[in-house]
C-alpha cells in the first residue's frame, strides 16, 4: 500500500470517528449521570451507558495505533479540541449548542478537550507518517540481498582441502592405544622444548625426535640366556682341569652350550660322526681309497 493511499484511508476513518465520539460520549455519559443522580444502579440503567463508553475507548485506541495513518486520530482530535474550547467561551457557546443538543454537549465540554488533546498527541510521532512500520531495508550496493554482514564462524573440526589434505593441526588424530582395563591410556611421551600433545608445531621449530620402532615387550631376566644371539654377553668359562668331568648339562660335545671347543666331525667308516678324537689323532687319511 502506498503512503498516499494509506493517508487517504486514515482521513476517511477520522471523519467517521469524529461524530461517533461526540454521540457516544454525550449519550453514554448522560445515561451514567442520570443513574447517579437518581441513585439507580440497576443493570438496565447503568449497563447500556457503560457499554457505549467501553466501545468508544476501544475505537479511540485503534485509531491511535502506530499501524494506522495519523490522520485517523489527527482529524477527530483537532475537531474535539476546537469544539470543547468554543463551547466553553461565551461568544461561541450558543453556536456549539445549536449543533449538538444541550443534554449531550453541556456536561462534556471538558471531556471533549481532554480526548481531543490525547488524539493530537498520538498523531505527532514521525514513525506514523512514514510508509510503514515494518520495512525491509535495501541491501547495500555490491552485496546481494540475503548475504550476512559478518562472515560465518570458523569451522573447528578438520576441513578437507581436497585430495585428503588437511590444514596444519586440523587433521584427524590417530587412534589412541587401549590401556589396561580399568585404567586410562598412558599419555604420549613429552620432549623438552617440544609442543604439547594437540598443539601445532611452530614453523621453523625443531622437529621432534623419531620414536624407535617397536621391539616387542622386554624380556624377563630368566630369558636373557647367553647362548641366544643378542640377549646378553657370552660369559667366559675357565678351562677345565685335566681329568675333571664337566658339570652336568655342559658337555663339550653339545653344540652351542659355550662350555668347550666345537668338536671336529669325521667321515671315517666305523667312527660315528661327532665322536671325540685324541690330541694325537691325525684325522682321516687324505689319500683316495682304492
mmCIF file with all atom_site columns, C-alpha atoms in Angstrom, residues 31-46:
data_model
loop_
_atom_site.group_PDB
_atom_site.id
_atom_site.type_symbol
_atom_site.label_atom_id
_atom_site.label_alt_id
_atom_site.label_comp_id
_atom_site.label_asym_id
_atom_site.label_entity_id
_atom_site.label_seq_id
_atom_site.pdbx_PDB_ins_code
_atom_site.Cartn_x
_atom_site.Cartn_y
_atom_site.Cartn_z
_atom_site.occupancy
_atom_site.B_iso_or_equiv
_atom_site.pdbx_formal_charge
_atom_site.auth_seq_id
_atom_site.auth_comp_id
_atom_site.auth_asym_id
_atom_site.auth_atom_id
_atom_site.pdbx_PDB_model_num
ATOM 1  C CA . UNK A 1 31 ? -27.107 7.885  30.991 1.00 0.00 ? 31 UNK A CA 1
ATOM 2  C CA . UNK A 1 32 ? -24.462 7.350  33.682 1.00 0.00 ? 32 UNK A CA 1
ATOM 3  C CA . UNK A 1 33 ? -25.054 10.828 35.174 1.00 0.00 ? 33 UNK A CA 1
ATOM 4  C CA . UNK A 1 34 ? -28.798 10.235 35.322 1.00 0.00 ? 34 UNK A CA 1
ATOM 5  C CA . UNK A 1 35 ? -28.285 6.895  37.090 1.00 0.00 ? 35 UNK A CA 1
ATOM 6  C CA . UNK A 1 36 ? -26.000 8.530  39.634 1.00 0.00 ? 36 UNK A CA 1
ATOM 7  C CA . UNK A 1 37 ? -28.404 11.427 40.213 1.00 0.00 ? 37 UNK A CA 1
ATOM 8  C CA . UNK A 1 38 ? -31.339 9.070  40.854 1.00 0.00 ? 38 UNK A CA 1
ATOM 9  C CA . UNK A 1 39 ? -29.258 6.577  42.843 1.00 0.00 ? 39 UNK A CA 1
ATOM 10 C CA . UNK A 1 40 ? -30.481 3.928  40.439 1.00 0.00 ? 40 UNK A CA 1
ATOM 11 C CA . UNK A 1 41 ? -27.656 1.419  39.961 1.00 0.00 ? 41 UNK A CA 1
ATOM 12 C CA . UNK A 1 42 ? -29.744 -1.277 38.309 1.00 0.00 ? 42 UNK A CA 1
ATOM 13 C CA . UNK A 1 43 ? -28.297 -3.234 35.413 1.00 0.00 ? 43 UNK A CA 1
ATOM 14 C CA . UNK A 1 44 ? -30.779 -1.857 32.909 1.00 0.00 ? 44 UNK A CA 1
ATOM 15 C CA . UNK A 1 45 ? -29.836 1.721  33.742 1.00 0.00 ? 45 UNK A CA 1
ATOM 16 C CA . UNK A 1 46 ? -26.051 1.545  34.138 1.00 0.00 ? 46 UNK A CA 1
#
